[in-house]
Coordinates of C-alpha atoms in Angstrom, one line a residue:
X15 CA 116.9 156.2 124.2
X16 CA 114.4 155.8 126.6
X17 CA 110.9 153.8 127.1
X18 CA 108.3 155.6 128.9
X19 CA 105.0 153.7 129.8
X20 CA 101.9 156.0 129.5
X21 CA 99.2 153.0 129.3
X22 CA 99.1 149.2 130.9
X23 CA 100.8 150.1 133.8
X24 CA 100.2 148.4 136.6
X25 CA 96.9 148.0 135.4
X26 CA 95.5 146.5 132.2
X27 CA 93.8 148.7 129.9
X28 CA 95.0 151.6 127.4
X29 CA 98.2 150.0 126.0
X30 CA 100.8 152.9 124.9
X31 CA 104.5 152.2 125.3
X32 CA 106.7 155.1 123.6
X33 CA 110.1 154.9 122.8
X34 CA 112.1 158.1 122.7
X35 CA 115.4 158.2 120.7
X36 CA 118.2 160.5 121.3
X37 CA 117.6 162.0 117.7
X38 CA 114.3 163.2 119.1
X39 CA 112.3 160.5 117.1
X40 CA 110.2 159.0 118.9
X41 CA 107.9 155.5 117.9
X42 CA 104.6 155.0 120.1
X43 CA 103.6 151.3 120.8
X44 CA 100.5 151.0 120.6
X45 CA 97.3 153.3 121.8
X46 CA 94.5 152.0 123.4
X47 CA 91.9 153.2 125.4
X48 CA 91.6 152.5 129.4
X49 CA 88.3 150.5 130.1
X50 CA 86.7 150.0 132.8
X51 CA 88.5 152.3 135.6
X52 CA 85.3 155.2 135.6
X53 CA 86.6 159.0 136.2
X54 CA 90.2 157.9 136.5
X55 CA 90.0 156.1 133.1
X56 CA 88.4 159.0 131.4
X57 CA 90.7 161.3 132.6
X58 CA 93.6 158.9 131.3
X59 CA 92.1 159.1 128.3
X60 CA 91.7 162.8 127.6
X61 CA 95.7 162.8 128.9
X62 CA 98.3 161.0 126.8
X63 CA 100.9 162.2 128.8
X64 CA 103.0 163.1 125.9
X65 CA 102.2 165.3 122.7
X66 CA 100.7 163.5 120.3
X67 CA 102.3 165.7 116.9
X68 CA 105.7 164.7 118.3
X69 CA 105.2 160.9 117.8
X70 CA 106.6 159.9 114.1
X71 CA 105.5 156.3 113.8
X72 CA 103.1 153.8 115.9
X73 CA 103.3 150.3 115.7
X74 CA 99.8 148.5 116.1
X75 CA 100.0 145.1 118.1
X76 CA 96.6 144.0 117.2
X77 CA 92.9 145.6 117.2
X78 CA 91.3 145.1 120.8
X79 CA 90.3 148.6 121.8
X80 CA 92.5 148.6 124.7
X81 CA 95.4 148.3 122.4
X82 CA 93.9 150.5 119.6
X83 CA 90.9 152.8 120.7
X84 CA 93.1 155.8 121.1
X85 CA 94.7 156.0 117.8
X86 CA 91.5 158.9 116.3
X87 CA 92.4 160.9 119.6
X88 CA 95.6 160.9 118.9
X89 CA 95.3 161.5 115.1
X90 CA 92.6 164.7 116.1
X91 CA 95.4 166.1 118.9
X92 CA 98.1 165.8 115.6
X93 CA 99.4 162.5 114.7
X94 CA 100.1 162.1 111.6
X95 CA 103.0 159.2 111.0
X96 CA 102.3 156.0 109.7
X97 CA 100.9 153.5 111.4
X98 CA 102.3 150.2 110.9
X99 CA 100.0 146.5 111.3
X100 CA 99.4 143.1 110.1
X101 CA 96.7 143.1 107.0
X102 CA 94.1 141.4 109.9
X103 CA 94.5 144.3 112.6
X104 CA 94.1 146.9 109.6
X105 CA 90.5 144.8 108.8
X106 CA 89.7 144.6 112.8
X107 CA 91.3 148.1 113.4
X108 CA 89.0 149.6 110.6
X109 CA 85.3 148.4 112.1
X110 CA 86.8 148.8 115.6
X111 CA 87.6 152.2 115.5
X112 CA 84.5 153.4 113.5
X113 CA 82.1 151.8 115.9
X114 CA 83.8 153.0 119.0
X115 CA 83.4 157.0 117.8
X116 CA 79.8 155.3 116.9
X117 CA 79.2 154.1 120.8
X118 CA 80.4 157.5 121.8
X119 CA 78.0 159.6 119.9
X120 CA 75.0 157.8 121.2
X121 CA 76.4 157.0 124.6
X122 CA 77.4 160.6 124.8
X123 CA 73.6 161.5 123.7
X124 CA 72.2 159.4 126.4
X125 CA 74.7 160.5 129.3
X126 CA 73.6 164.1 128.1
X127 CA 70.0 163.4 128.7
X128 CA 70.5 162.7 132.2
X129 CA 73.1 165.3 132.6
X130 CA 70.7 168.1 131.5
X131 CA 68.3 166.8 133.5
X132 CA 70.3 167.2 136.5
X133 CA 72.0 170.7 135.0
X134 CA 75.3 169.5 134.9
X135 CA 77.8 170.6 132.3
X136 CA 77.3 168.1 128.9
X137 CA 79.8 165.0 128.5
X138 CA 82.4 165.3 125.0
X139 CA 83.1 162.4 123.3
X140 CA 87.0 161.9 123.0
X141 CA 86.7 161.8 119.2
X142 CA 84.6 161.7 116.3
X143 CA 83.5 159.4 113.5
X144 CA 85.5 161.4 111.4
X145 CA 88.8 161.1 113.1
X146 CA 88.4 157.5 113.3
X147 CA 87.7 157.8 109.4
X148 CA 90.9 159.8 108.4
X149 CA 93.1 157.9 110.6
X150 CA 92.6 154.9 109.0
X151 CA 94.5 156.4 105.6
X152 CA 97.7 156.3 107.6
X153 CA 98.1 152.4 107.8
X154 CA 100.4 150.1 106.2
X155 CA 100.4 146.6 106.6
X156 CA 103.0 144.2 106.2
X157 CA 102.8 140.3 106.9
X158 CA 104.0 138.3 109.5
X159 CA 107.8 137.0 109.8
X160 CA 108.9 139.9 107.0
X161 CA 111.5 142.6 108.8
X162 CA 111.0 146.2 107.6
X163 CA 112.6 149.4 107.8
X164 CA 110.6 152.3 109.3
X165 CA 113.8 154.5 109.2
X166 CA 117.3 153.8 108.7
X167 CA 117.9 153.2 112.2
X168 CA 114.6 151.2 113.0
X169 CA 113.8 148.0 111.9
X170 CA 110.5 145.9 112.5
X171 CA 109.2 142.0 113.0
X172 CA 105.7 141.3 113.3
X173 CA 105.4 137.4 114.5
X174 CA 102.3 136.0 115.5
X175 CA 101.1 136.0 119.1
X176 CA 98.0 134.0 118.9
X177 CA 95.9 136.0 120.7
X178 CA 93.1 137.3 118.1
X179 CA 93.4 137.2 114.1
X180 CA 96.0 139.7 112.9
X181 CA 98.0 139.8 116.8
X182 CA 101.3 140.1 116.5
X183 CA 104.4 140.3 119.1
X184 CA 106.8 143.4 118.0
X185 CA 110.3 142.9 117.7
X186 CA 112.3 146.2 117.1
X187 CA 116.1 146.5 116.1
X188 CA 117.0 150.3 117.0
X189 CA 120.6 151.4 116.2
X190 CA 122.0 154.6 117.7
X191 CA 125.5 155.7 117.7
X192 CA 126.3 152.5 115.9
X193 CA 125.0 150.1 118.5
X194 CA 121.8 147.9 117.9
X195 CA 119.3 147.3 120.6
X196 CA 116.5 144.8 120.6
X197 CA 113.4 145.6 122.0
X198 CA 110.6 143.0 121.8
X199 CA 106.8 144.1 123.0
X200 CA 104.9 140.8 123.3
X201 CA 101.4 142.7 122.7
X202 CA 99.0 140.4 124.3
X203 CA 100.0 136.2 124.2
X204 CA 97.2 134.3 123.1
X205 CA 96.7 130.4 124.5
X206 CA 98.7 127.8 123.1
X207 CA 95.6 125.7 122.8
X208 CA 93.2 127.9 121.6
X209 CA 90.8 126.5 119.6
X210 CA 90.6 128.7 116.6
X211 CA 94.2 130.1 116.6
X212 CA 97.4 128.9 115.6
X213 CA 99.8 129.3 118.4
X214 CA 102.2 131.8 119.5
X215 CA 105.4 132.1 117.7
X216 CA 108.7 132.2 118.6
X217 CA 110.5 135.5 118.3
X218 CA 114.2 136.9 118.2
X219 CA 116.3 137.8 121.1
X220 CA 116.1 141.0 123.0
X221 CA 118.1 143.2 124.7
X222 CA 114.9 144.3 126.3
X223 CA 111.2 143.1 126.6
X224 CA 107.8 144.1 127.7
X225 CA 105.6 141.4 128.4
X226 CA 102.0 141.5 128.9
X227 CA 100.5 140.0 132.5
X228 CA 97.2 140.1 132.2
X229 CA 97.3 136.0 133.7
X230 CA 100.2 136.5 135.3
X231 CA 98.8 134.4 138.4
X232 CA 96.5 132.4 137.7
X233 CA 96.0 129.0 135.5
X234 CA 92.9 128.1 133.1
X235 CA 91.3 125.1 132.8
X236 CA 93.1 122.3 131.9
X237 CA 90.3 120.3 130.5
X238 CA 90.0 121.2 126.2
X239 CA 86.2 120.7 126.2
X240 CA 85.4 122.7 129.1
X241 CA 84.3 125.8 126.8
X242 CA 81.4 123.7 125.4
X243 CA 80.5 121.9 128.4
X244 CA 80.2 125.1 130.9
X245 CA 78.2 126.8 128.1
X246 CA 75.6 124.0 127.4
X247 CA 75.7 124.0 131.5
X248 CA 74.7 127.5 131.7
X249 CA 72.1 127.6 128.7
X250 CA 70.4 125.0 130.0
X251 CA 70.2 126.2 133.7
X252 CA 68.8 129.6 133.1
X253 CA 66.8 129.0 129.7
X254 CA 65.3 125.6 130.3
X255 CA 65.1 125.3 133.7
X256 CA 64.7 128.4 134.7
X257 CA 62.9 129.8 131.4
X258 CA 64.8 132.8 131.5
X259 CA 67.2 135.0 129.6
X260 CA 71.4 134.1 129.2
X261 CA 73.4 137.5 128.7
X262 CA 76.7 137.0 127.7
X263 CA 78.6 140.5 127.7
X264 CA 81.3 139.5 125.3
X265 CA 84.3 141.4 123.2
X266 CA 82.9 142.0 119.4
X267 CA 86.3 140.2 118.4
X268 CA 87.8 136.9 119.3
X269 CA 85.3 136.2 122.4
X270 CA 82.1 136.4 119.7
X271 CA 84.0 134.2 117.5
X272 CA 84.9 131.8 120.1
X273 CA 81.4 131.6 121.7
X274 CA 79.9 131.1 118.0
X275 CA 82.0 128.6 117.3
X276 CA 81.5 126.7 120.4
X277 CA 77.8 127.1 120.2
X278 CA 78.4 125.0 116.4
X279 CA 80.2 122.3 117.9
X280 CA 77.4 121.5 120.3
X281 CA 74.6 121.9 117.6
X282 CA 77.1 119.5 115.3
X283 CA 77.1 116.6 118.5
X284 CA 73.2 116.8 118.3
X285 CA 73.6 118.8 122.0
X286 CA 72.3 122.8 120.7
X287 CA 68.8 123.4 122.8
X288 CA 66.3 124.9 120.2
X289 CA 66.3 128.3 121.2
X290 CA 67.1 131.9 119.5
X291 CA 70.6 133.0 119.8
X292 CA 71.1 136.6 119.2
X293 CA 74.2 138.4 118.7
X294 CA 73.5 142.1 119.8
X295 CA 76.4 143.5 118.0
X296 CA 76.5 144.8 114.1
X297 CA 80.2 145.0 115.1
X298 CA 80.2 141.2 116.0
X299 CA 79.2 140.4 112.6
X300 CA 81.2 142.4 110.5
X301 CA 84.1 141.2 113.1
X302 CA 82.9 137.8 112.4
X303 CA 82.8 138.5 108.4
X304 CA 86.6 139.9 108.9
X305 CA 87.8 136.4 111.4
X306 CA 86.5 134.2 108.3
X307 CA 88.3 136.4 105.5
X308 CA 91.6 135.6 107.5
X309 CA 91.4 131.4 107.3
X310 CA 95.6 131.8 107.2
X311 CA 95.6 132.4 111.4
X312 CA 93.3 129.5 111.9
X313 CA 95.2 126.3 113.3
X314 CA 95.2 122.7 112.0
X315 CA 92.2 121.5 113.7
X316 CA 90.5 124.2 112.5
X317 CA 91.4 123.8 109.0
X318 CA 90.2 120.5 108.7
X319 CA 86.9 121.3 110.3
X320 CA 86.4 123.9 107.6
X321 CA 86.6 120.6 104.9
X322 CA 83.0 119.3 106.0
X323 CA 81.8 122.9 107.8
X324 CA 81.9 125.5 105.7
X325 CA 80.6 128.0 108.4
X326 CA 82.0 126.3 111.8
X327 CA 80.4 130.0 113.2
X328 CA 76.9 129.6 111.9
X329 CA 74.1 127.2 113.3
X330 CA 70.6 126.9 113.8
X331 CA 69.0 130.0 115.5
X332 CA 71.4 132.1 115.6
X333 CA 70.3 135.8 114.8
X334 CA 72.3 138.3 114.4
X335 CA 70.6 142.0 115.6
X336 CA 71.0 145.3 113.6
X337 CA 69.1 148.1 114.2
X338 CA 68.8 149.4 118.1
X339 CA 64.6 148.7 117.4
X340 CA 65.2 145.7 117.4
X341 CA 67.6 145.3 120.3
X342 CA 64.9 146.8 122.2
X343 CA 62.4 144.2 121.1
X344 CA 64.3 141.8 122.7
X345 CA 63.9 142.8 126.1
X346 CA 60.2 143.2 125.9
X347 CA 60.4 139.7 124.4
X348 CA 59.6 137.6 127.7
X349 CA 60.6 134.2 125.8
X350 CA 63.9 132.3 127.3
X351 CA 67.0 133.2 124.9
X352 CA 70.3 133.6 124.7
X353 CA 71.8 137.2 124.3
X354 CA 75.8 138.2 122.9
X355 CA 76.5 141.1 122.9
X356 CA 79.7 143.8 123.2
X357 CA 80.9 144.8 125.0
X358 CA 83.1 142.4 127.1
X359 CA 83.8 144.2 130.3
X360 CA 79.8 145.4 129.7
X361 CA 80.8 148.9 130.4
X362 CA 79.4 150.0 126.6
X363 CA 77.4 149.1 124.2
X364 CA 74.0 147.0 123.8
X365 CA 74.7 144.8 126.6
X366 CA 75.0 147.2 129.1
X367 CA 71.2 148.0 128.0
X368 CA 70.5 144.3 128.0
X369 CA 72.2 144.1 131.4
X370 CA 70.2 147.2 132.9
X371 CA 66.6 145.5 131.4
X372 CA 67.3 142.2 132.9
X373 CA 69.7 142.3 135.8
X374 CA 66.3 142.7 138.0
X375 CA 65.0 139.4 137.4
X376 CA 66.0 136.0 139.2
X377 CA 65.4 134.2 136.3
X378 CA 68.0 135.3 134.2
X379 CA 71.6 135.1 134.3
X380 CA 75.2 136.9 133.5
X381 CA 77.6 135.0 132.4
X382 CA 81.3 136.6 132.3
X383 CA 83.3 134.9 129.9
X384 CA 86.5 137.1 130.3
X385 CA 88.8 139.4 131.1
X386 CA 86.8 142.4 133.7
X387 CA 88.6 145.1 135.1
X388 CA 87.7 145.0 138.5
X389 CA 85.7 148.4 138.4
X390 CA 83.9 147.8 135.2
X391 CA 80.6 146.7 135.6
X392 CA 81.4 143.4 134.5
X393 CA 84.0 143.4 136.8
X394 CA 81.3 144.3 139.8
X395 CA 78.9 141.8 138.8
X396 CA 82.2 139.0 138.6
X397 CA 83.2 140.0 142.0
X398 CA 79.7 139.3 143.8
X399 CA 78.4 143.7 143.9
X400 CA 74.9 143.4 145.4
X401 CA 74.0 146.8 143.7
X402 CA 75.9 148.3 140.6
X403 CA 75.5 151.7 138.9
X404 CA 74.3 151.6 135.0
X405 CA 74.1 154.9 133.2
X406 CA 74.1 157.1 136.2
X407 CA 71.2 154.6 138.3
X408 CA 71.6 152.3 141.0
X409 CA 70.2 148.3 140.4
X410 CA 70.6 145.5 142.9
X411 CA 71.7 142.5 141.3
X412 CA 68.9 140.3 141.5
X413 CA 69.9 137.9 138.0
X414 CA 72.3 135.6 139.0
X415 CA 76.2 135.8 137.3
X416 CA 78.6 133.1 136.7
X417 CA 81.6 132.9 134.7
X418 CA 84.1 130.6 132.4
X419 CA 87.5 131.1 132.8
X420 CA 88.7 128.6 130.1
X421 CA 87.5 131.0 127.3
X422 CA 90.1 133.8 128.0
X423 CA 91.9 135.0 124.5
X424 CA 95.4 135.3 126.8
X425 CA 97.6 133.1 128.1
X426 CA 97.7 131.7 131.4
X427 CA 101.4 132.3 133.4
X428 CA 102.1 128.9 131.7
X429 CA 101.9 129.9 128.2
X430 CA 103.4 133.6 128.9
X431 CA 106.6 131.6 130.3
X432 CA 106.3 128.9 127.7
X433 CA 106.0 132.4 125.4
X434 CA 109.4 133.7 126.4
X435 CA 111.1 130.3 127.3
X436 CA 112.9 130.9 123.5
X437 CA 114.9 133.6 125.1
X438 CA 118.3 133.2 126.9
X439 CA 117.2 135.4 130.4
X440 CA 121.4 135.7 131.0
X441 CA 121.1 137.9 127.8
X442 CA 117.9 140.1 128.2
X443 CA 118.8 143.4 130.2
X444 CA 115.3 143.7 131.4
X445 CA 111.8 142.4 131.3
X446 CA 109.2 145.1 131.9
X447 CA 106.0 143.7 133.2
X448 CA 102.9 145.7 131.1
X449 CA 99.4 144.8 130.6
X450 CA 98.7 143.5 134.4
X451 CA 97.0 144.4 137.9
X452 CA 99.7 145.1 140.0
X453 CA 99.3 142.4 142.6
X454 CA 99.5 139.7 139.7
X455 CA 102.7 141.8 138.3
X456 CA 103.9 141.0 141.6
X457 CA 103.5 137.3 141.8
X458 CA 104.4 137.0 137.8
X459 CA 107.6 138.9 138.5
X460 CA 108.7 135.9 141.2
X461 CA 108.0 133.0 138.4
X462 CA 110.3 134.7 135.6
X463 CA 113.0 135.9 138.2
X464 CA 113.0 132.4 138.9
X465 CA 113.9 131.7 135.1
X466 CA 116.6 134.1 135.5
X467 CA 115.1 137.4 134.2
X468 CA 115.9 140.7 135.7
X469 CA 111.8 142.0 136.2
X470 CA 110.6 145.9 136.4
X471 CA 107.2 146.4 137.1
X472 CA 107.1 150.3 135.7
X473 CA 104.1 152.7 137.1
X474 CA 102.0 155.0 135.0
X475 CA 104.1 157.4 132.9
X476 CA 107.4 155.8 134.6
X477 CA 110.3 156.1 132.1
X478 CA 113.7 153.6 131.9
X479 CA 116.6 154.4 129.9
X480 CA 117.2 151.3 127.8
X481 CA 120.9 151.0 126.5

């Protein structure tokens, strides 16, 4: 058999890892959608770089879009195997996938506007709200730390990774020929001290792994309360002192969640300034609704806050926004607030509108709070761009940005070695480094060669023959 790598290579968005087995089977790891690259990603996006009809099963990781955004595509270009997930990515998965077709349609309209205007050729979506619709009637969930047969020859572990509600690392036993091989995908590692999530579990030994990156260099803050303290820091700079707006571009799921949750904590210690918090996201909420239904992923501490909180995500003045009126109204609101709104890389969504309305004033700020492909917009603003390009128009950057590290939803390269520390190196053949700029891949790939792994850092559409 072989793995090709047709996504997260050496870069890390769009998440698609197929296996190809000798019997002509072949079982797609996830299929996300690239973010954040411009042309190149759209391209990538339109191109799986394998037929779609030929996969027979894909196995979900968890519901970030990277990881799942693809999955309508590849259901409209033929897919039609199961798709197997934890019950919390199917819930996340559903409201996901229906709002990204959503985002295309009226992004699509908007691009189309200017496009005609400028009689160029009109933008197509990648897929529709009805592909994401009939897509969804091909999942099947099964819990975590339950093996199950896909096939005779394929067997499946879902164990929890920690990273958002329903993540899960992948552990595969494939026999051909009458010898078994273990293939373990990590998906993306969560922190081992995140504050809403239990932590990663262990998982069985493999023959081979691919190991997300994303951190692969770099360290977060080592300080727990950090979270709260750089948030009130940053409220109180730009909306009390400088009376102006706080935008937070932030992923509809985990990121929100986190944010909310932090934002309850300092309104329990008496610290909240009196202000209106708006989440800018009806995908937020309903991604909020689906984090709450799922208590079972929540760890300890969390647990027993829930036994004097009832809500630990709800707090005086928050607001959530629904209709796009209304998100308007906002920015023609000239009162100091807080905005949250999706998406996180700010390359879609509300926020980029929020961004475009405000990023002109001095008196409002930016504030990254995660992950930001370097040539997403969130990823210009992070790395200092005096001018940036929203919707086809130039803006200089006049707001001011800032950023917290310690809120990122992956692991730092201490947790991804503490992550893979229950394997015996001696024993795995490989370690594929996925999910990861290649530069970080790089100095990653020193650290785990120095725990005795064996590291491959594939390229886009690269293919190994595993054994």
């Amino acid at each position: 058999m072989n793995i090709s790598f047709h996504g997260a290579a050496q870069t890390v968005t769009g998440s698609k890892h197929l296996i190809s087995l000798k019997n002509g089977k072949k079982l797609l790891l996830d299929c996300g959608l690239f973010q954040g690259l411009g042309r190149v990603g759209d391209e990538y996006n339109r191109s799986f770089g394998f037929v779609a009809a030929e996969v027979s099963w894909l196995v979900l990781s968890h519901a970030h879009i990277d990881h799942c955004g693809l999955i309508p595509k590849l259901y409209k270009d033929g897919f039609r195997g199961k798709i197997f997930c934890t019950p919390g990515t199917r819930d996340l998965a559903e409201i996901l996938l229906l709002d990204s077709a959503e985002i295309q349609r009226d992004d699509t309209k908007f691009i189309n506007k200017k496009r005609a205007k400028r009689n160029l050729p009109p933008y197509e979506a990648l897929y529709g709200v009805n592909d994401a619709r009939s897509v969804l009637e091909l999942f099947v969930t099964v819990d975590y730390n339950d093996w199950f047969a896909i096939d005779n020859n394929i067997q499946v572990l879902f164990t929890d990774a920690g990273h958002i509600i329903g993540s899960a690392a992948v552990s595969l036993k494939i026999t051909e020929e009458g010898k078994t091989t273990a293939i373990s995908f990590s998906g993306d590692v969560g922190q081992y001290r995140d504050v809403i999530l239990k932590s990663p579990e262990v998982f069985p030994q493999a023959d081979y792994i691919l190991l997300e990156s994303t951190y692969g260099n770099s360290l977060h803050s080592d300080v727990l309360h950090d979270t709260e303290e750089e948030l009130l820091k940053w409220i109180t700079h730009t909306c009390l002192q400088k009376k102006g707006k706080l935008i937070i571009p932030a992923f509809s799921v985990g990121r929100t969640q986190e944010l909310l949750y932090a934002l309850n904590t300092l309104e329990q210690e008496g610290r909240l300034p009196v202000l209106t918090y708006y989440v800018d996201s009806p995908l937020s909420r309903e991604a909020t609704e689906v984090v709450k239904s799922h208590p079972e992923n929540f760890n300890a501490t969390l647990q027993h806050v829930l036994k004097s909180d009832r809500d630990p995500f709800d707090f005086k003045g928050l607001a959530y926004v629904k209709t796009v009126e209304e998100s308007k109204q906002i920015n023609l609101n000239a009162n100091p607030c807080v905005i949250i709104s999706a998406s996180g890389m700010a390359d879609a969504g509300r926020v980029k509108h929020h961004i475009m309305n405000n990023i002109g004033d001095d008196r409002n700020t930016i504030l990254l709070v995660g992950y930001c492909e370097p040539s997403s917009l969130g990823g210009q603003l992070k790395n200092g761009n005096m001018q940036v390009k929203i919707f086809g128009d130039v803006y200089n950057v006049v707001a001011e940005v800032g950023s917290i590290r310690s809120m990122s939803a992956h692991g730092d390269y201490e947790d991804l070695l503490k992550f893979v520390s229950c394997q015996d190196a001696l024993k795995v053949k490989k370690l594929f480094l996925v999910h990861g700029e290649y530069d970080v891949q790089k100095d990653f790939a020193v650290k785990l060669e120095e725990k005795g792994f064996r590291v491959a850092i594939p390229a886009m559409h690269a293919k190994e023959n595993v054994e």
